[in-house]
Structures are given as C-alpha cells and as structure tokens.
Short mmCIF file of the N, C-alpha and C atoms (twelve columns), coordinates in Angstrom:
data_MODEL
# 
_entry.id   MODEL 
# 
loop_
_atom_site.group_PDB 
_atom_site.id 
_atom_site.type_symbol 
_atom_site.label_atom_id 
_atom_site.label_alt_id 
_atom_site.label_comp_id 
_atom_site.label_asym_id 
_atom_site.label_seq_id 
_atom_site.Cartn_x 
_atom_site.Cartn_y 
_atom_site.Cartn_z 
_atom_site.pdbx_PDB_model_num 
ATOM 1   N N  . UNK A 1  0.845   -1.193 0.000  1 
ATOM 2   C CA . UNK A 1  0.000   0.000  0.000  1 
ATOM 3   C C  . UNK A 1  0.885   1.249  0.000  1 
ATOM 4   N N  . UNK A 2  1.172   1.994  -0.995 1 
ATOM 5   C CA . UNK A 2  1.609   3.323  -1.304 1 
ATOM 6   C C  . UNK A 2  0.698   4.539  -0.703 1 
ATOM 7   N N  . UNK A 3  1.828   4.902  0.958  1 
ATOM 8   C CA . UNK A 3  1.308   6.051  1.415  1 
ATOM 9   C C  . UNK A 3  0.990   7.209  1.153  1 
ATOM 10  N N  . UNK A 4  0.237   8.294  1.166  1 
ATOM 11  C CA . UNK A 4  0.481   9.139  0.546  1 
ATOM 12  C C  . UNK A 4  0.910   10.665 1.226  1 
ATOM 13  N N  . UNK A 5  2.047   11.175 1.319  1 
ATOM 14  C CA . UNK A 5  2.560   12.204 2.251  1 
ATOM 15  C C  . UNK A 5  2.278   13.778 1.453  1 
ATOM 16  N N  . UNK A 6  1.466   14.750 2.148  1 
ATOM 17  C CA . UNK A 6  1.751   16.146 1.933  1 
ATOM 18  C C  . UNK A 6  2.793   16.841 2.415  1 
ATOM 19  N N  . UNK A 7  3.732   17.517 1.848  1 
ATOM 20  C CA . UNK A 7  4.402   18.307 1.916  1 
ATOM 21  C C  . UNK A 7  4.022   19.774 0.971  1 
ATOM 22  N N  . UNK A 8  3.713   20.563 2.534  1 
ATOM 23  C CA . UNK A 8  3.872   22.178 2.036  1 
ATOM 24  C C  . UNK A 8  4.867   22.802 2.271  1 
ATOM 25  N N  . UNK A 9  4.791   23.588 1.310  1 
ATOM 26  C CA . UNK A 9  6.336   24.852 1.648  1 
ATOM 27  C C  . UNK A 9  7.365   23.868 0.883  1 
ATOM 28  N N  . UNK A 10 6.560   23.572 0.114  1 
ATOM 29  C CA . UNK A 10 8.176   22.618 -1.106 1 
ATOM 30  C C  . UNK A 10 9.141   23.434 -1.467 1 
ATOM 31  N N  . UNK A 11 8.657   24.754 -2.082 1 
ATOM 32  C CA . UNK A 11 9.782   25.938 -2.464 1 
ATOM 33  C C  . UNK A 11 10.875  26.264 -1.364 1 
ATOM 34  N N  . UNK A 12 10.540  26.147 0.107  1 
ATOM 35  C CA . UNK A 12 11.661  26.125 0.393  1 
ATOM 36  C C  . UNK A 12 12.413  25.506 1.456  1 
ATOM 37  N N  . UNK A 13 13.864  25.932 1.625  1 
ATOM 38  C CA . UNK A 13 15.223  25.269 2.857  1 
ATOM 39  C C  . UNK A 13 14.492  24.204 2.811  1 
ATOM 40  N N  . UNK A 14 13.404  23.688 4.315  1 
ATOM 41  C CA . UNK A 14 13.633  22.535 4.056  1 
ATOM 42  C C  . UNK A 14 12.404  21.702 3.600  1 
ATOM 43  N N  . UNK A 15 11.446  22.182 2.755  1 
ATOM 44  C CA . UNK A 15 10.733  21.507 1.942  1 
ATOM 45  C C  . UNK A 15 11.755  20.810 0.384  1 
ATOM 46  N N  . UNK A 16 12.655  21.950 -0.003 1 
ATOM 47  C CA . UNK A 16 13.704  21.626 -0.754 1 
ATOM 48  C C  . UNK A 16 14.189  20.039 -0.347 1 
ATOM 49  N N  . UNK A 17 15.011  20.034 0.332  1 
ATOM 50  C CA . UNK A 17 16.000  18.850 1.418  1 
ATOM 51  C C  . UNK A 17 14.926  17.963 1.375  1 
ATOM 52  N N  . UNK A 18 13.890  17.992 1.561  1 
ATOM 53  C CA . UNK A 18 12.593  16.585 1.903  1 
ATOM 54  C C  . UNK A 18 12.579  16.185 0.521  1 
ATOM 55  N N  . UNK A 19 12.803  17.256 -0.618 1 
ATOM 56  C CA . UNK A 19 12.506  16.703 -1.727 1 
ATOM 57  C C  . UNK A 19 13.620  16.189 -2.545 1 
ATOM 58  N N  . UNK A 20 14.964  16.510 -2.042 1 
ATOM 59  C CA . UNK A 20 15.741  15.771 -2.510 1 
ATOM 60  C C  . UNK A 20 15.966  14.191 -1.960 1 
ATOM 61  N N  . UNK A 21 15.118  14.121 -0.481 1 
ATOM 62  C CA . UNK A 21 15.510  12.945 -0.071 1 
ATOM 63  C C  . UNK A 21 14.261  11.759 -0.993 1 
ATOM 64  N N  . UNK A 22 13.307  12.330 -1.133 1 
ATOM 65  C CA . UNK A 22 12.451  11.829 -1.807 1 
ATOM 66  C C  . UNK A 22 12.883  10.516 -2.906 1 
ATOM 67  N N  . UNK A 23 13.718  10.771 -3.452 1 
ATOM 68  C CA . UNK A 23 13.871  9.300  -4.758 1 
ATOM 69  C C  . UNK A 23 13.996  7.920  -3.222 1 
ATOM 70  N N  . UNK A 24 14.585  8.357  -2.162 1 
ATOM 71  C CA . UNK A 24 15.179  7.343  -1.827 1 
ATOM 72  C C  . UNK A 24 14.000  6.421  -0.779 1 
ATOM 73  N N  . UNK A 25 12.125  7.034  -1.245 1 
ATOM 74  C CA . UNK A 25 11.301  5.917  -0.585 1 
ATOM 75  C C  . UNK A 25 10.248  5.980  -1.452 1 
ATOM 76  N N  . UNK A 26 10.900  4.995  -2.378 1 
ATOM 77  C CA . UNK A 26 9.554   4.988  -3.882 1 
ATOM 78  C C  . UNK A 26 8.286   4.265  -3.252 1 
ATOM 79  N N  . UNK A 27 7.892   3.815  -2.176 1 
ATOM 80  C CA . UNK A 27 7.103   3.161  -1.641 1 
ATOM 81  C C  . UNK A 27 5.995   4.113  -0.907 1 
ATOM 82  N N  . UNK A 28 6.557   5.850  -1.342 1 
ATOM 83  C CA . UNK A 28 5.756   6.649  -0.545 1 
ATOM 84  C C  . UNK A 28 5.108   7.382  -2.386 1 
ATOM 85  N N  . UNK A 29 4.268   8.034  -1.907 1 
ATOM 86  C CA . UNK A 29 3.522   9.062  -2.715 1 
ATOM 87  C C  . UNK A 29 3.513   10.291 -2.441 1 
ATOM 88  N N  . UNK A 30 4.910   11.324 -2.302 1 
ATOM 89  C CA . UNK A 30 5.249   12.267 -1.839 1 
ATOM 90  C C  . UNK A 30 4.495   13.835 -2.731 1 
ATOM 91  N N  . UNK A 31 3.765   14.565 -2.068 1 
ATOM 92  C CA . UNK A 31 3.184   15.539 -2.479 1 
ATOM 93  C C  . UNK A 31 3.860   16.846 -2.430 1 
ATOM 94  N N  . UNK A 32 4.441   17.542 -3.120 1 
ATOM 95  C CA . UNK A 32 4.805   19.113 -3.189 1 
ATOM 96  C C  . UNK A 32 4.109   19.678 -3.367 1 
ATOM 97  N N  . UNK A 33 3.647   20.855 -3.026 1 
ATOM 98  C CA . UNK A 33 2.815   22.018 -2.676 1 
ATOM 99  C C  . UNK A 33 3.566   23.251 -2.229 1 
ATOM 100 N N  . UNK A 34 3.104   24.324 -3.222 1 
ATOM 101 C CA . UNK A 34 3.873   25.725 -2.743 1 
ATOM 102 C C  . UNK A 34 2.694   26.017 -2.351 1 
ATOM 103 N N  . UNK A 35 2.646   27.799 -2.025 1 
ATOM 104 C CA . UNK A 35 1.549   28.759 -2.071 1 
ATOM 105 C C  . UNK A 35 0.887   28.681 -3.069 1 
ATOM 106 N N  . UNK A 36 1.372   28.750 -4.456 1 
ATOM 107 C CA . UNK A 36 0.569   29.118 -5.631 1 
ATOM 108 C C  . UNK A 36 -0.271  27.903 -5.669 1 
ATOM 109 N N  . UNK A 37 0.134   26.674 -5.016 1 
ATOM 110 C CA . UNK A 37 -0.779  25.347 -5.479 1 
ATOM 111 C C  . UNK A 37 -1.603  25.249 -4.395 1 
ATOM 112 N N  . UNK A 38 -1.057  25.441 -2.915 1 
ATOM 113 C CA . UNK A 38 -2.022  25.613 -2.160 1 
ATOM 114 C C  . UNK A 38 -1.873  26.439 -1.375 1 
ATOM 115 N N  . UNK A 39 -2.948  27.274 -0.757 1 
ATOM 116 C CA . UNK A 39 -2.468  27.934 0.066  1 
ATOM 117 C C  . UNK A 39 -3.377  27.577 1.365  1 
ATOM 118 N N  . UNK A 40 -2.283  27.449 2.093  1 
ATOM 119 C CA . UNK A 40 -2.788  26.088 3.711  1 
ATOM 120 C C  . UNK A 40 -3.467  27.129 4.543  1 
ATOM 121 N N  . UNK A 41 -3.985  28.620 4.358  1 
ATOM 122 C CA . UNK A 41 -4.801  29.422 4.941  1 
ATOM 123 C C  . UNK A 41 -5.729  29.658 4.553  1 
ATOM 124 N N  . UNK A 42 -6.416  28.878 3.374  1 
ATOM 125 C CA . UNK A 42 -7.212  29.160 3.126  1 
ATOM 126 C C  . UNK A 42 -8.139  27.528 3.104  1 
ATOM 127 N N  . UNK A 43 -9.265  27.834 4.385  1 
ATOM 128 C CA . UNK A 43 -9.718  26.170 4.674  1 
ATOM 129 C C  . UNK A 43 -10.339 25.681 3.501  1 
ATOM 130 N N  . UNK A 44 -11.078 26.164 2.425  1 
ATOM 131 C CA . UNK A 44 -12.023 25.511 1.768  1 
ATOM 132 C C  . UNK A 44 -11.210 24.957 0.678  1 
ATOM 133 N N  . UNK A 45 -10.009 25.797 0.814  1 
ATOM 134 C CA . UNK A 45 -8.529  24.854 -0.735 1 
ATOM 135 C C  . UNK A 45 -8.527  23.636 -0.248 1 
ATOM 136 N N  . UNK A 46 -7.651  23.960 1.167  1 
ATOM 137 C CA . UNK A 46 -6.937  22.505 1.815  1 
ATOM 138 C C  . UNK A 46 -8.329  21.362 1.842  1 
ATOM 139 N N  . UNK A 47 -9.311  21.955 2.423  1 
ATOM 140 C CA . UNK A 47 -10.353 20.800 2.456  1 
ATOM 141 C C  . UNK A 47 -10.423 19.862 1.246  1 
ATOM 142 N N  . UNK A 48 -10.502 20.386 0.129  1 
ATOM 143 C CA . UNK A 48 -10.840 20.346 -1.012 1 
ATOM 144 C C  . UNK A 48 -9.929  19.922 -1.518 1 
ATOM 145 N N  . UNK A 49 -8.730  20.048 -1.656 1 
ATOM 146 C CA . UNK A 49 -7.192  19.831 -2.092 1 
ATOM 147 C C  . UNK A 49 -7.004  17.693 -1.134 1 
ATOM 148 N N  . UNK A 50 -7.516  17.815 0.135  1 
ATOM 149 C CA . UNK A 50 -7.543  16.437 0.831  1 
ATOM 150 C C  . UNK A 50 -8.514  15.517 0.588  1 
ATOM 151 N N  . UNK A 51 -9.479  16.380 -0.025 1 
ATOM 152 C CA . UNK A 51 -10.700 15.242 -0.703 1 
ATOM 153 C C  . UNK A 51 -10.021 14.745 -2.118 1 
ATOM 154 N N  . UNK A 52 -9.419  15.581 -2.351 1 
ATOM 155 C CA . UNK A 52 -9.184  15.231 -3.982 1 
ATOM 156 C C  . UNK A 52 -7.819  14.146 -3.632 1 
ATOM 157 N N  . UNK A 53 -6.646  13.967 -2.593 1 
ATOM 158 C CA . UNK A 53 -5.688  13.291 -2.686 1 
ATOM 159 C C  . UNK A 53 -5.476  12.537 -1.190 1 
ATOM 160 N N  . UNK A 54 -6.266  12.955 -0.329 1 
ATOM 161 C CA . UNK A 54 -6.391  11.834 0.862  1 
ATOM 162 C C  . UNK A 54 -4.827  11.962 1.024  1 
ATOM 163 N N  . UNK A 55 -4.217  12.785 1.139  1 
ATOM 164 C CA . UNK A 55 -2.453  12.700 1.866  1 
ATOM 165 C C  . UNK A 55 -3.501  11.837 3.620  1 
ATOM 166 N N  . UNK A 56 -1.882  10.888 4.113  1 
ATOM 167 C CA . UNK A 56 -2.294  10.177 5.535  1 
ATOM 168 C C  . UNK A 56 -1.346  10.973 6.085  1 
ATOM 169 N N  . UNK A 57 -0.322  11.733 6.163  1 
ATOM 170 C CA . UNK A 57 0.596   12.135 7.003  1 
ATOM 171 C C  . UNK A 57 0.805   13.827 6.127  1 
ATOM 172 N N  . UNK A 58 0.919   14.735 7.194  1 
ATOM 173 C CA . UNK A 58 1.640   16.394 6.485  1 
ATOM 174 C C  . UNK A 58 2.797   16.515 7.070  1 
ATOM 175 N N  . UNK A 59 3.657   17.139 5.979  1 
ATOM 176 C CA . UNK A 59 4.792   17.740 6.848  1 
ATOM 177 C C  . UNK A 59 4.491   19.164 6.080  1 
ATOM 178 N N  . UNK A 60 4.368   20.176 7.291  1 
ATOM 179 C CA . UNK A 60 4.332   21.635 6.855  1 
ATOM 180 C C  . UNK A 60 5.314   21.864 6.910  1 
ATOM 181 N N  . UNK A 61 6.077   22.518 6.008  1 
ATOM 182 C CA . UNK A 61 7.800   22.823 5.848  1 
ATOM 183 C C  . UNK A 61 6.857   24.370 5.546  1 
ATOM 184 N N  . UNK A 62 6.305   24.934 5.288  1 
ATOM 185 C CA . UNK A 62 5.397   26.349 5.086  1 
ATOM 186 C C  . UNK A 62 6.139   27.713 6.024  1 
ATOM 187 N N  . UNK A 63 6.155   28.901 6.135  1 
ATOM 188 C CA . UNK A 63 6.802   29.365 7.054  1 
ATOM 189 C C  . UNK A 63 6.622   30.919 5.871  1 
ATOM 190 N N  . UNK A 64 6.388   32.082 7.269  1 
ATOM 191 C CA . UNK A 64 6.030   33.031 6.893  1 
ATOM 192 C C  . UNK A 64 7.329   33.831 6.315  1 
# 
C-alpha cells in the first residue's frame, strides 16, 4: 500500500531537502505544494485539495 505524504512549503530550505531525499522511498507518494498550489490558509482549498488526494501524514515545511 503506497502512502500518501503532503508536503507544504516545497519551495523552500527545508521543503527543498525533503525533496531531494524523496527518490530514496519509492514506496511513498510524496506531495509538493507551494503557495501558488495551495495555500494552507485558506480552509475551503486545503479541504478540497484532501478530498481530492487523501495525503495520511503532512509535513508543513510552510513558514512566513
């Protein structure tokens, strides 16, 4: 069963680093997300954005 992980704040430090580590767990379904794709302040995206891809785990790498 291929998990499926959100990651926001891909654009940067260490959403970057998560995504380089990425090749090394093909067994995951790793999600990138900036602002322009989502923006995690606004509830009715994210709601909507988790219906459409069911991520089981977030890592907010996001940061003002």
């Amino acid at each position: 069963m291929i998990k499926t992980i959100l990651v926001t704040g891909a654009n940067g430090q260490l959403g970057n680093e998560i995504r380089a580590f990425a090749s090394h767990f093909p067994t995951l379904n790793i999600l990138f997300t900036n602002r322009n794709e989502l923006d995690i302040t606004d509830n009715d995206a994210v709601k909507k954005y988790f219906l459409e891809n069911d991520p089981k785990v977030v890592i907010n790498c996001a940061a003002y």
